[in-house]
mmCIF file with all atom_site columns, C-alpha atoms in Angstrom:
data_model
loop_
_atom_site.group_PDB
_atom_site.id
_atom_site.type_symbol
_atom_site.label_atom_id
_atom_site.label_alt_id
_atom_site.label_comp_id
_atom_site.label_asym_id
_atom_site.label_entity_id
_atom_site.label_seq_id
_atom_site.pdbx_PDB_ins_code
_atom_site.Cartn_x
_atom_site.Cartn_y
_atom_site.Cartn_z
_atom_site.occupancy
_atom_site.B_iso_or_equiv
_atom_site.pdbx_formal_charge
_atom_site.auth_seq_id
_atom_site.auth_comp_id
_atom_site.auth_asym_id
_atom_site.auth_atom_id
_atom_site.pdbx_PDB_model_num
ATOM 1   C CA . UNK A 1 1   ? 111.352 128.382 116.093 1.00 49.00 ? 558 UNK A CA 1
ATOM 2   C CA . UNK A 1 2   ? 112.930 124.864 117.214 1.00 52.00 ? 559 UNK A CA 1
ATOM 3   C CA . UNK A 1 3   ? 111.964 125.711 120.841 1.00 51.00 ? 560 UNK A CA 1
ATOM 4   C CA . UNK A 1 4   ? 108.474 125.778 119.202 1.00 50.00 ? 561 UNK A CA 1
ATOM 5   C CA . UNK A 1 5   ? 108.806 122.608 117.229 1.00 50.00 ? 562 UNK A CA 1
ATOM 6   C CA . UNK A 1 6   ? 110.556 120.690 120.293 1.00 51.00 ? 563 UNK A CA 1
ATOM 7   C CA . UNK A 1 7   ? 107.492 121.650 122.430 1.00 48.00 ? 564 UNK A CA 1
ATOM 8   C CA . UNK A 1 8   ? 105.220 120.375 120.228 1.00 51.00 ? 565 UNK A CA 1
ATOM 9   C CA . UNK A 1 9   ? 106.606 116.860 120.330 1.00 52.00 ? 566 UNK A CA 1
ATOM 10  C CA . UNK A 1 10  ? 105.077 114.793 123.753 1.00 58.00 ? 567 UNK A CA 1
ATOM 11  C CA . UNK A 1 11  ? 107.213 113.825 126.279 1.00 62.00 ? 568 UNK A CA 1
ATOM 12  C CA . UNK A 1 12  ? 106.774 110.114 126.599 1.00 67.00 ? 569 UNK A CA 1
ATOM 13  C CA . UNK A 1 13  ? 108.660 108.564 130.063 1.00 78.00 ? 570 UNK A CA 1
ATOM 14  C CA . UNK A 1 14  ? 109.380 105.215 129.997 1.00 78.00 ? 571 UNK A CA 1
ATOM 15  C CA . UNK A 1 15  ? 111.248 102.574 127.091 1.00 86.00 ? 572 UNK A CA 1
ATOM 16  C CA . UNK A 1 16  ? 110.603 103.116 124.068 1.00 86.00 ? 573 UNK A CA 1
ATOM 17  C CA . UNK A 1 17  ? 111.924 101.309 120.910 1.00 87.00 ? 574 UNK A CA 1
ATOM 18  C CA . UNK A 1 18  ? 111.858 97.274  119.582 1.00 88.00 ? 575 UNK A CA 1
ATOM 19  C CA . UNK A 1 19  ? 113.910 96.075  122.508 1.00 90.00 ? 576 UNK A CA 1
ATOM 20  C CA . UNK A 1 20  ? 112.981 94.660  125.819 1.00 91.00 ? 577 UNK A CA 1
ATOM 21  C CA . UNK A 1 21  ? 110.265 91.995  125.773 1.00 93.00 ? 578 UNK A CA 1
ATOM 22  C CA . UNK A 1 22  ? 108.913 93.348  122.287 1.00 94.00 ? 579 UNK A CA 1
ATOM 23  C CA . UNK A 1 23  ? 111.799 91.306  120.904 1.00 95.00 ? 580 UNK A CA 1
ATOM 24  C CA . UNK A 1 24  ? 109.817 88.227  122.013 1.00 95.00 ? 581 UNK A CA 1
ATOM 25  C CA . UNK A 1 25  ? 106.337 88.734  120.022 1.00 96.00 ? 582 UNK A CA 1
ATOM 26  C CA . UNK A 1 26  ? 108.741 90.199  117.156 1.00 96.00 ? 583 UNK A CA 1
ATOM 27  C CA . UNK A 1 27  ? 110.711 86.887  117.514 1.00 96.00 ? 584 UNK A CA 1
ATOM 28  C CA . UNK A 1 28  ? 107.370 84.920  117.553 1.00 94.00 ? 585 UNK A CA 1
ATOM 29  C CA . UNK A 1 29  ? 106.297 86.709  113.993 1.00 96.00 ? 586 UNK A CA 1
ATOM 30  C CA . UNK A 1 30  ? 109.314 85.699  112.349 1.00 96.00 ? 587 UNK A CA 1
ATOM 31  C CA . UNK A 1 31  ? 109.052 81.690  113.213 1.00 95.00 ? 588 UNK A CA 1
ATOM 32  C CA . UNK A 1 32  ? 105.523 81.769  112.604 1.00 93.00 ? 589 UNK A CA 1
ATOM 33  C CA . UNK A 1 33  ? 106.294 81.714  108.749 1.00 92.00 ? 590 UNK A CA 1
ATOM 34  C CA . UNK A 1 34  ? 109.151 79.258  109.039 1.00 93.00 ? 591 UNK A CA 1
ATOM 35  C CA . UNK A 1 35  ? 106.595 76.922  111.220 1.00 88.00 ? 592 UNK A CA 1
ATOM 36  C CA . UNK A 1 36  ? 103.879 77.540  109.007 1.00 85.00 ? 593 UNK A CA 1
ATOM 37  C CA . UNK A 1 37  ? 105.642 76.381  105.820 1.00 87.00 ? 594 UNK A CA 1
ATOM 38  C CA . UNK A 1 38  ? 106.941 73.077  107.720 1.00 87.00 ? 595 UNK A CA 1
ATOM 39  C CA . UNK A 1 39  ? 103.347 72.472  108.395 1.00 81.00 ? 596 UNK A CA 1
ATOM 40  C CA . UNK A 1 40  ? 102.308 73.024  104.951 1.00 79.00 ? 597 UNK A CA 1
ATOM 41  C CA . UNK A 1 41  ? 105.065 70.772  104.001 1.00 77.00 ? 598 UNK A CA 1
ATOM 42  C CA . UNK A 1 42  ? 103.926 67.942  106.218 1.00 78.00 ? 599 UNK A CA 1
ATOM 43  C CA . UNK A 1 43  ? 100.413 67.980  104.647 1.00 75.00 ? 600 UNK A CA 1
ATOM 44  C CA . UNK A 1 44  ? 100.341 66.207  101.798 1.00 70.00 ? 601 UNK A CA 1
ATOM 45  C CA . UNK A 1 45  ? 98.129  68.716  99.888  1.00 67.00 ? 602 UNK A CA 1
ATOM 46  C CA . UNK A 1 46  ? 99.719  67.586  96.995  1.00 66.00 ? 603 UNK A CA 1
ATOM 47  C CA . UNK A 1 47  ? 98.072  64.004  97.206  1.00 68.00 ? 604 UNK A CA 1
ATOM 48  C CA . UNK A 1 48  ? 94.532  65.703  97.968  1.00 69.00 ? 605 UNK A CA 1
ATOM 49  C CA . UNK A 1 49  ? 94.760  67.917  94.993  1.00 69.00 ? 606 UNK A CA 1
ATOM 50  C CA . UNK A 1 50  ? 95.155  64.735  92.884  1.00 71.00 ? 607 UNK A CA 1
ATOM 51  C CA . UNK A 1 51  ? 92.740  62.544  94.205  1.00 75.00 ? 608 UNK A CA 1
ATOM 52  C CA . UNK A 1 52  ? 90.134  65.803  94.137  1.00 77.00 ? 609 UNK A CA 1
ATOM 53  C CA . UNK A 1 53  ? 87.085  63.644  92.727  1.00 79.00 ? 610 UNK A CA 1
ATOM 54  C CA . UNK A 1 54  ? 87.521  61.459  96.194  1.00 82.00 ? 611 UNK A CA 1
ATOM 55  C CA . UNK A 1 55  ? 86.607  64.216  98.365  1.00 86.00 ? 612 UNK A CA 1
ATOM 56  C CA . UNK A 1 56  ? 82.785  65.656  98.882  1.00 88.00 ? 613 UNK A CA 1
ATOM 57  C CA . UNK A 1 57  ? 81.703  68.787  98.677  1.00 89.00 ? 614 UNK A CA 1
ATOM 58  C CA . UNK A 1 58  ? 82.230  70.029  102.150 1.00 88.00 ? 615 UNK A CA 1
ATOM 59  C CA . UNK A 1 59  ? 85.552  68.070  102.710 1.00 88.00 ? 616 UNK A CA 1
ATOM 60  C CA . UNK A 1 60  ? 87.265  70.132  99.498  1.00 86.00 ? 617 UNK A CA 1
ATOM 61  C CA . UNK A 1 61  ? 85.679  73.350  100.938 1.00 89.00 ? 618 UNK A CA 1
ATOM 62  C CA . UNK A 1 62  ? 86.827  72.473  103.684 1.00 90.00 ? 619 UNK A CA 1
ATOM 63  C CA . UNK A 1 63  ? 90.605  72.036  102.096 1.00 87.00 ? 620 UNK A CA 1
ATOM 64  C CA . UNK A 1 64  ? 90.169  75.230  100.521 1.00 87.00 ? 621 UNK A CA 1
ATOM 65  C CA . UNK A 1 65  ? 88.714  77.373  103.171 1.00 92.00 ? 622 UNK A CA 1
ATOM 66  C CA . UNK A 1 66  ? 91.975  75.253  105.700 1.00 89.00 ? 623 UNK A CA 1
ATOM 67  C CA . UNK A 1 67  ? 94.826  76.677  102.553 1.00 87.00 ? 624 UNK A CA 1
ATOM 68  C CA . UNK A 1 68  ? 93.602  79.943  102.268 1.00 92.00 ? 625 UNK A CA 1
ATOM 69  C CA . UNK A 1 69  ? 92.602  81.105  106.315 1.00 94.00 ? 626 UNK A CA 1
ATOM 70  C CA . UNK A 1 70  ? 96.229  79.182  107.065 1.00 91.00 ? 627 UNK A CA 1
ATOM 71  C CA . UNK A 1 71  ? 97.731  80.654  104.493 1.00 91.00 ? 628 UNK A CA 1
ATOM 72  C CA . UNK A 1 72  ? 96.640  84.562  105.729 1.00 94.00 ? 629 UNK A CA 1
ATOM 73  C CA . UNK A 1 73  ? 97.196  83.849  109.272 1.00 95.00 ? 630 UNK A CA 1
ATOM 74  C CA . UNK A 1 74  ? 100.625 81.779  109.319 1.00 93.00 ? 631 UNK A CA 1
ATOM 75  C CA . UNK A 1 75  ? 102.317 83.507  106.109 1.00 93.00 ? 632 UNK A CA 1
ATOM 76  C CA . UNK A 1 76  ? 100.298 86.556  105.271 1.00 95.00 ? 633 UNK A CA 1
ATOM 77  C CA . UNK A 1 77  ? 99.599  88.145  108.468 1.00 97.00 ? 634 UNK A CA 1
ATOM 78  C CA . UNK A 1 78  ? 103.148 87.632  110.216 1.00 97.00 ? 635 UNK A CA 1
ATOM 79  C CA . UNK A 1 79  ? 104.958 89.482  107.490 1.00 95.00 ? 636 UNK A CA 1
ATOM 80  C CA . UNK A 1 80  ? 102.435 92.390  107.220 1.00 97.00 ? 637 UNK A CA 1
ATOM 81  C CA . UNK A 1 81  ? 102.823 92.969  110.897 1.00 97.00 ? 638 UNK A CA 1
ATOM 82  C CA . UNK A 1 82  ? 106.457 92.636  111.234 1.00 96.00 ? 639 UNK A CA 1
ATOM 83  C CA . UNK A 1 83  ? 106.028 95.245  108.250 1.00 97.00 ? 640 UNK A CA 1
ATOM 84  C CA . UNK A 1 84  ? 103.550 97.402  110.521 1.00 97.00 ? 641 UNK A CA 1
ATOM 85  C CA . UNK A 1 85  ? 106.028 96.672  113.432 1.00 96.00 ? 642 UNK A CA 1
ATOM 86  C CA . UNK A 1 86  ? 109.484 97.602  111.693 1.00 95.00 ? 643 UNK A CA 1
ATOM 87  C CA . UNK A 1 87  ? 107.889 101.106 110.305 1.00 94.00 ? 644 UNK A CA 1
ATOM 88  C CA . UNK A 1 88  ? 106.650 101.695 113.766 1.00 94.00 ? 645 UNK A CA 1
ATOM 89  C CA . UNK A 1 89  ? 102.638 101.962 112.393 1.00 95.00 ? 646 UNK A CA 1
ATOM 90  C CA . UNK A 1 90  ? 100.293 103.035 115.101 1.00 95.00 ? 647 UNK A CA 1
ATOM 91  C CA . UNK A 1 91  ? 97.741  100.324 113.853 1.00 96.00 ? 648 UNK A CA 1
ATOM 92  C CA . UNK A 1 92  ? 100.007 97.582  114.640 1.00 97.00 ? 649 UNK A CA 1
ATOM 93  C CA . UNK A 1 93  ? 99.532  96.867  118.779 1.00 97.00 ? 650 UNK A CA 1
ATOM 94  C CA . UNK A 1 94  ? 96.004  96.647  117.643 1.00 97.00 ? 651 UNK A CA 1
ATOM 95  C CA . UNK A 1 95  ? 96.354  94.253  114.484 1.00 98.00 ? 652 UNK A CA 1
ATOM 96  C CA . UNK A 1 96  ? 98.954  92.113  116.445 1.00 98.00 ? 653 UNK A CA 1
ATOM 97  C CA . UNK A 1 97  ? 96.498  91.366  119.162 1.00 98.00 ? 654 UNK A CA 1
ATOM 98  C CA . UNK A 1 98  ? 93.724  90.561  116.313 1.00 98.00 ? 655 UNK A CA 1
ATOM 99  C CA . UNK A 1 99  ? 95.470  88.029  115.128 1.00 98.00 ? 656 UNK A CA 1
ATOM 100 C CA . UNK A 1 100 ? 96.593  86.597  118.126 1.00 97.00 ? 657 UNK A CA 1
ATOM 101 C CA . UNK A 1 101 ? 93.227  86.270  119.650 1.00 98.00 ? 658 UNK A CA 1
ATOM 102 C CA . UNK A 1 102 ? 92.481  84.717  115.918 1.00 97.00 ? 659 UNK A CA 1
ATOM 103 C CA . UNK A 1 103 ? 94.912  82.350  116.093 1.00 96.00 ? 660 UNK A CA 1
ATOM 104 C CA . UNK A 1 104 ? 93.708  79.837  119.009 1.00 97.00 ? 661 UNK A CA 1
ATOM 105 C CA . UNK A 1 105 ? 90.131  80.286  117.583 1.00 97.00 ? 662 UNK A CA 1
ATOM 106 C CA . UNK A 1 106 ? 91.455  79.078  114.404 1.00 96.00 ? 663 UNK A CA 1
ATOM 107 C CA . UNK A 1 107 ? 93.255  76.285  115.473 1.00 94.00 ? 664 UNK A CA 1
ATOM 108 C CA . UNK A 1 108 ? 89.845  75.078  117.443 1.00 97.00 ? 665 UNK A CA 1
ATOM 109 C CA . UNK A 1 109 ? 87.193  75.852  114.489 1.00 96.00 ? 666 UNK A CA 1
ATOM 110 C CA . UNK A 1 110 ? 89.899  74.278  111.898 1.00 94.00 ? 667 UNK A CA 1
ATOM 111 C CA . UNK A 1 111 ? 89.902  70.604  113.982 1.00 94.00 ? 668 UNK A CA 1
ATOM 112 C CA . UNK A 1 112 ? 86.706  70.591  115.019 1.00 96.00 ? 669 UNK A CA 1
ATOM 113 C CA . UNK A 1 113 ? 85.451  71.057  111.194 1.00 95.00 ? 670 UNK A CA 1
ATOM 114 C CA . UNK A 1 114 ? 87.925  68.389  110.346 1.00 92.00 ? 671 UNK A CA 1
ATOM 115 C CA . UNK A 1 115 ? 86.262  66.074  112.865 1.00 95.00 ? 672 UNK A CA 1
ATOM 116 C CA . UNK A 1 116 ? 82.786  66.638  111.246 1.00 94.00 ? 673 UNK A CA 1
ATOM 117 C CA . UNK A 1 117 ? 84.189  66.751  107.716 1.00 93.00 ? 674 UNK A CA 1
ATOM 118 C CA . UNK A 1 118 ? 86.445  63.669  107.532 1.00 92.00 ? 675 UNK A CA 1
ATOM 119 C CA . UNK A 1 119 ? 84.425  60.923  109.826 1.00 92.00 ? 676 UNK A CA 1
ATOM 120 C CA . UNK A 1 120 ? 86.738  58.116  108.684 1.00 90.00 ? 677 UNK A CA 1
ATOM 121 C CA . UNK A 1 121 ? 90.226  59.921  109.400 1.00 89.00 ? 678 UNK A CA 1
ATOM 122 C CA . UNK A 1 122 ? 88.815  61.095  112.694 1.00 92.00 ? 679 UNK A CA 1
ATOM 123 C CA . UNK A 1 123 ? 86.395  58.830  114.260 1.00 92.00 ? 680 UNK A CA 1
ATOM 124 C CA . UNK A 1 124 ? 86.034  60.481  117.538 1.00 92.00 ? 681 UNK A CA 1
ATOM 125 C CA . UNK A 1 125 ? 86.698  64.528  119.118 1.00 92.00 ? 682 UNK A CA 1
ATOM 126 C CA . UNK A 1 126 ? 90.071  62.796  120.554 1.00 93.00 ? 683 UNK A CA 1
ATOM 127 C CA . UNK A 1 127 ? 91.508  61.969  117.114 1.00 92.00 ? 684 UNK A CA 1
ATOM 128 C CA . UNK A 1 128 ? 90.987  65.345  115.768 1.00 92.00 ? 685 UNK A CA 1
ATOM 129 C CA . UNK A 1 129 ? 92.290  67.250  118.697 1.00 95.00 ? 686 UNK A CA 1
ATOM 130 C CA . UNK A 1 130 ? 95.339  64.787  118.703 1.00 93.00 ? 687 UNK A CA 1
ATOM 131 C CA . UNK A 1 131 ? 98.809  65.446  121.214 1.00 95.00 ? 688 UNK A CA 1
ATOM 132 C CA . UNK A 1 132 ? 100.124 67.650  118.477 1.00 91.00 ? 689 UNK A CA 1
ATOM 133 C CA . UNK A 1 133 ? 96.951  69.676  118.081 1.00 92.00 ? 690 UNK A CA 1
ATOM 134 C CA . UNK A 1 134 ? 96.910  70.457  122.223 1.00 96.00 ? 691 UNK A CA 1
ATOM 135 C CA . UNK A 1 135 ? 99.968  71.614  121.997 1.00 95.00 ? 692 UNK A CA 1
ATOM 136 C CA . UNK A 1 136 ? 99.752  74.092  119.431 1.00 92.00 ? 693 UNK A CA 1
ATOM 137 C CA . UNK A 1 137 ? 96.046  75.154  120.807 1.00 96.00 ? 694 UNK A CA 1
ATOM 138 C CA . UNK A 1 138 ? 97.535  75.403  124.296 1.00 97.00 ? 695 UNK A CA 1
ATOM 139 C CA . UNK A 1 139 ? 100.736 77.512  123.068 1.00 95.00 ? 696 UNK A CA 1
ATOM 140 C CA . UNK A 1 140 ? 98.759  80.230  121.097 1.00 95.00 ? 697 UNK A CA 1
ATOM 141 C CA . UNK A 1 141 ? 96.434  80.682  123.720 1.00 97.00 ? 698 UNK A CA 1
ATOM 142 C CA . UNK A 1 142 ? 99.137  80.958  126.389 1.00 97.00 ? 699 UNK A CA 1
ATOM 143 C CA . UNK A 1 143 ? 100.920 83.265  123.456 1.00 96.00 ? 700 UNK A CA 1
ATOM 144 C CA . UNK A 1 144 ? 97.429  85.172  123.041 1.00 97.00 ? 701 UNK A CA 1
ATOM 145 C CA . UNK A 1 145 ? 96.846  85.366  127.166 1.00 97.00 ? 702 UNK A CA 1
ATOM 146 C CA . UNK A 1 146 ? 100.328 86.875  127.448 1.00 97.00 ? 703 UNK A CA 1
ATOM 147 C CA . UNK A 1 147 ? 101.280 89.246  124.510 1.00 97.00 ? 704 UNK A CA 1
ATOM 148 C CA . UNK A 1 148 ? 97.205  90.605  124.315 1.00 97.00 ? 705 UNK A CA 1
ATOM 149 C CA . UNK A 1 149 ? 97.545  92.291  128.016 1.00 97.00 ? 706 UNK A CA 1
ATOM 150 C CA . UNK A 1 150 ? 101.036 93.355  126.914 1.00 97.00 ? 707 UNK A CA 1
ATOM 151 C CA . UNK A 1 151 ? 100.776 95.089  123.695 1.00 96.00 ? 708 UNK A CA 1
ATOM 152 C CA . UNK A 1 152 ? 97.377  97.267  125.198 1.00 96.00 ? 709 UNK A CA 1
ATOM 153 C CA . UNK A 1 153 ? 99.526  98.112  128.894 1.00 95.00 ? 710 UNK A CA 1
ATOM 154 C CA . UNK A 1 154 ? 103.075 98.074  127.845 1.00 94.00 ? 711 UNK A CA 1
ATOM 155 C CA . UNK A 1 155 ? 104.937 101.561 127.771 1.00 93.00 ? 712 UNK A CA 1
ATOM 156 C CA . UNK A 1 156 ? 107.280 100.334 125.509 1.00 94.00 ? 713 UNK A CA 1
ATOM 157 C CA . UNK A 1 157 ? 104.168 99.461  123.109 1.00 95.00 ? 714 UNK A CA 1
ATOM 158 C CA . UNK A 1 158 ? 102.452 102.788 123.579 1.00 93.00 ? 715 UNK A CA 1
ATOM 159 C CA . UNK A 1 159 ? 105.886 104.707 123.211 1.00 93.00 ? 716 UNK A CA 1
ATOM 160 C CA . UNK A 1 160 ? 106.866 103.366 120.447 1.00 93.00 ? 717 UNK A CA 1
ATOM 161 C CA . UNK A 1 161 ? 103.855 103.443 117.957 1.00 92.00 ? 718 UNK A CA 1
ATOM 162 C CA . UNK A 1 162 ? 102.636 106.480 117.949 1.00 77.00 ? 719 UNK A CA 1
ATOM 163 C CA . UNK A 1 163 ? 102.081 109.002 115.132 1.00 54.00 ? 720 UNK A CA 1
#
């Protein structure tokens, strides 16, 4: 009977496990939080909250809509994954590379509606999409362009969630 249930199991070849250079992307979902947070800290949302009545319609949905979509994909969505990751969940390759594509689109759509939102704080495209801004655009597409390719051709990736 086990030489039954062994034979059942696939063979997989190849790495399996968190190791190798799935440490990396897990590495990346645990700063994400941390990095997140600092953000959060840095904005004084605070100081908008109070002066509420100062804001139009569009710029405190657009406050909102910013808290909430940040909130999902810089807190929320790392520690669900890391979740899906850590219990080895077949649905997690696939939800990783959601949010990373999600992430760089974000980042774009977010200052761009800032530009159109808050004309006095950002007079022109190249206030919005500051030094600081690049940067973080430029690093979660590089992020996206790198860990997308890996998580749908690694063998460690396909080895290791699977049901």
């Amino acid at each position: 009977m086990a030489d039954t249930q062994q034979s059942a199991l696939p063979d997989r070849e190849g790495p399996e496990g968190i190791g190798g250079w799935l440490v990396l992307p897990m590495l990346g979902l645990m700063l994400t939080p941390i990095l997140g947070l600092v953000q959060l800290h840095n904005t004084d949302y605070l100081g908008m909250l109070q002066n509420w009545q100062a804001f139009s319609l569009s710029q405190g949905v657009l406050i909102v809509a910013e808290l909430v979509i940040s909130g999902i994909l810089n807190l929320t969505a790392p520690a669900l994954l890391l979740f899906f990751m850590f219990k080895r969940w077949q649905i997690f390759p696939g939800w990783y590379m959601i949010w990373a594509f999600a992430m760089p689109i974000y980042s774009v759509v977010d200052s761009w509606a800032g530009y159109l939102a808050f004309p006095d704080s950002f007079p022109s495209l190249d206030d919005a999409f500051d030094k600081e801004t690049m940067r973080g655009i430029y690093r979660s597409v590089w992020a996206a362009a790198i860990w997308i390719p890996y998580m749908m051709r690694s063998d460690r990736v396909a080895n290791t969630f699977v049901n």
